Amino acid sequence: MSEEKSDALAWWREARFGMFIHWGIYAQPAGEWKGERIPSLGEWIMRNAKIPIPEYEKIAEQFNPVKFDAEEWVSIAKDAGMKYLVITAKHHDGFAMFKSAHPYNIVDATPYGKDPMADLAAACQKAGIRLCFYYSQAQDWHAPGGAGHWEEDDGSGWTQQPVEPERFTRYLEEKAKPQVRELLTQYGPIGLIWFDTPVVITKEQSIELRDLVHSLQPDCLVSGRVGHGVGDYGSLGDNQHPDGAVEGDWETPCTINDTWGYKFYDDNWKSPEDLIRLLVKCAAKGVNYLLNVGPTAEGVIPEPSVERLKAVGQWLKFNGEAIYGTRATPFPCDFDWGRVTCKSGRVYLHIMNWPEETLRIAGLRNRVLRALMLAGSVSVPFSQSHEPGSDSRMVELNLPAEQPDPGIVVLALNIEGEPEVSSLPVEK
Ligand code: JFZ
């Protein structure tokens, strides 16, 4: 991470929670091809069902998301407590979901004929949400020279061609770079470009893409998946949350069910409690949580996702202070009872397993001024001790015997100064 980018990262660090949207013409087959359910990710159906390019192109001729309503999508994100939105402008299938000079795009190749990104840009602007774009820079199964490009072989079927460096360079120059330029010049300020699966890209090419983004919009961030570690922040593996401490700026992309792009029969939904737990576990490591929805071909965010996002938003309404603008736990370890976030003057205890008696926190060096449950602002009686001989410190919180809420209860400790803990917070 370069020094000069840290200002541009300020909003992103503060945000902690964003909406990922995987939306493309793959939502039309929705996980099924010629009567067969195709395993794995919805947005990978072209490759997994080995759909020839001319047949896949026909999907676009049916794609008509008449129920798409940008303001509604943005309000779903806002009600969930999400602060930014990252939408697939072009996924690996090569189809642009925006107005582009390249003809394979939603405006020119579908009956819909409109640019949803323009509507989203306006709705985001109005709602104070940062609009960001996902762009598959290397994999493009439709464009000659793109990684994973389909070509008809000797007549026996369709296969992926090995990538030849000169052809790939031509694809980058003729399609990827011009489209990145379009995304950064047609829709006003963009928060970040979420490049993905660098596969064959060279380090020089990753740097060129990053520099192109920064030259068009200096404050626009570039995701780590641009390749070769040259992005402005890193991406963890999908649905991952780190166990140990993490250095630097990271984000975890997550699914609510098991796919990114819509599949009509994937109903393996995580519970709202699971989603909140993952949000807390990410925040406790200073990691952003980018939670995905996969809208249908009609342009509707599936109801089970909407319900769950509402529940997360409800939790954040009371406990958001313990997520937004916080830093990773100051403690060198995790605790059985839950997770910790903090900011200047405050330590937040996210209680996932309600303790049987007193909750003991060892090692906090700051004087605690007050302890309260965030939801309802209920004060919690506590005591604090310090044994100078062994330099052992302890805060004891007398929680109610009954957990006041079945979800994660957050305790805020008002402290003096910046949170500080002993390097080994030993419990007696
Ligand atoms: C990629 C895409 O192939 C997929 O379709 C989706 O868009 C997802 C968000 O990103 O898949 C990945 C990329 C990287 C990892 C896992 C899945 N990873 O690093 O663990």
mmCIF file of C-alpha atoms and ligand atoms in Angstrom, residues 20 22 26 41-44 88 91-92 134 136 139 141 194-198 225 235-240 253-255 260-261 290 292, ligand 1:
data_model
loop_
_atom_site.group_PDB
_atom_site.id
_atom_site.type_symbol
_atom_site.label_atom_id
_atom_site.label_comp_id
_atom_site.label_asym_id
_atom_site.label_seq_id
_atom_site.Cartn_x
_atom_site.Cartn_y
_atom_site.Cartn_z
ATOM 1 C CA PHE A 20 -21.446 -7.199 -3.433
ATOM 2 C CA HIS A 22 -23.173 -10.471 -8.929
ATOM 3 C CA TYR A 26 -26.038 -15.869 -16.298
ATOM 4 C CA LEU A 41 -21.309 -21.136 -9.078
ATOM 5 C CA GLY A 42 -24.174 -19.565 -11.043
ATOM 6 C CA GLU A 43 -21.945 -17.050 -12.826
ATOM 7 C CA TRP A 44 -19.692 -19.900 -14.063
ATOM 8 C CA THR A 88 -20.184 -6.858 -11.533
ATOM 9 C CA HIS A 91 -17.686 -10.969 -15.113
ATOM 10 C CA HIS A 92 -15.648 -13.807 -16.667
ATOM 11 C CA TYR A 134 -16.188 -5.442 -10.221
ATOM 12 C CA SER A 136 -12.826 -9.344 -14.574
ATOM 13 C CA GLN A 139 -10.629 -13.975 -17.593
ATOM 14 C CA TRP A 141 -14.422 -16.306 -22.051
ATOM 15 C CA TRP A 194 -12.714 -4.814 -7.768
ATOM 16 C CA PHE A 195 -10.479 -6.669 -10.189
ATOM 17 C CA ASP A 196 -10.543 -10.443 -9.824
ATOM 18 C CA THR A 197 -8.733 -13.685 -10.718
ATOM 19 C CA PRO A 198 -5.515 -12.248 -12.191
ATOM 20 C CA ARG A 225 -6.989 -9.175 -6.992
ATOM 21 C CA SER A 235 -8.805 -9.641 -0.511
ATOM 22 C CA LEU A 236 -9.022 -12.727 1.635
ATOM 23 C CA GLY A 237 -10.434 -15.951 0.225
ATOM 24 C CA ASP A 238 -14.194 -16.115 -0.148
ATOM 25 C CA ASN A 239 -16.112 -16.415 3.126
ATOM 26 C CA GLN A 240 -12.869 -16.358 5.139
ATOM 27 C CA PRO A 253 -16.093 -11.328 0.019
ATOM 28 C CA CYS A 254 -18.937 -13.536 1.295
ATOM 29 C CA THR A 255 -22.013 -15.266 -0.039
ATOM 30 C CA TRP A 260 -22.600 -15.404 -6.237
ATOM 31 C CA GLY A 261 -24.677 -15.275 -9.422
ATOM 32 C CA LEU A 290 -18.424 -7.551 1.459
ATOM 33 C CA ASN A 292 -23.120 -10.700 -1.848
HETATM 34 C C1 JFZ B 1 -13.863 -15.345 -8.050
HETATM 35 C C2 JFZ B 1 -14.784 -15.571 -9.240
HETATM 36 O O1 JFZ B 1 -14.280 -16.578 -10.066
HETATM 37 C C3 JFZ B 1 -16.172 -15.906 -8.735
HETATM 38 O O2 JFZ B 1 -17.042 -16.111 -9.829
HETATM 39 C C4 JFZ B 1 -16.678 -14.750 -7.874
HETATM 40 O O3 JFZ B 1 -16.789 -13.568 -8.654
HETATM 41 C C5 JFZ B 1 -15.707 -14.537 -6.703
HETATM 42 C C6 JFZ B 1 -16.055 -13.333 -5.869
HETATM 43 O O4 JFZ B 1 -14.373 -14.358 -7.177
HETATM 44 O O5 JFZ B 1 -13.648 -16.566 -7.405
HETATM 45 C C7 JFZ B 1 -12.685 -16.671 -6.447
HETATM 46 C C8 JFZ B 1 -11.533 -15.931 -6.466
HETATM 47 C C9 JFZ B 1 -10.581 -16.074 -5.450
HETATM 48 C C10 JFZ B 1 -10.800 -16.964 -4.423
HETATM 49 C C11 JFZ B 1 -11.966 -17.708 -4.385
HETATM 50 C C12 JFZ B 1 -12.898 -17.570 -5.421
HETATM 51 N N1 JFZ B 1 -9.874 -17.096 -3.376
HETATM 52 O O6 JFZ B 1 -8.829 -16.400 -3.357
HETATM 53 O O7 JFZ B 1 -10.076 -17.891 -2.414
#
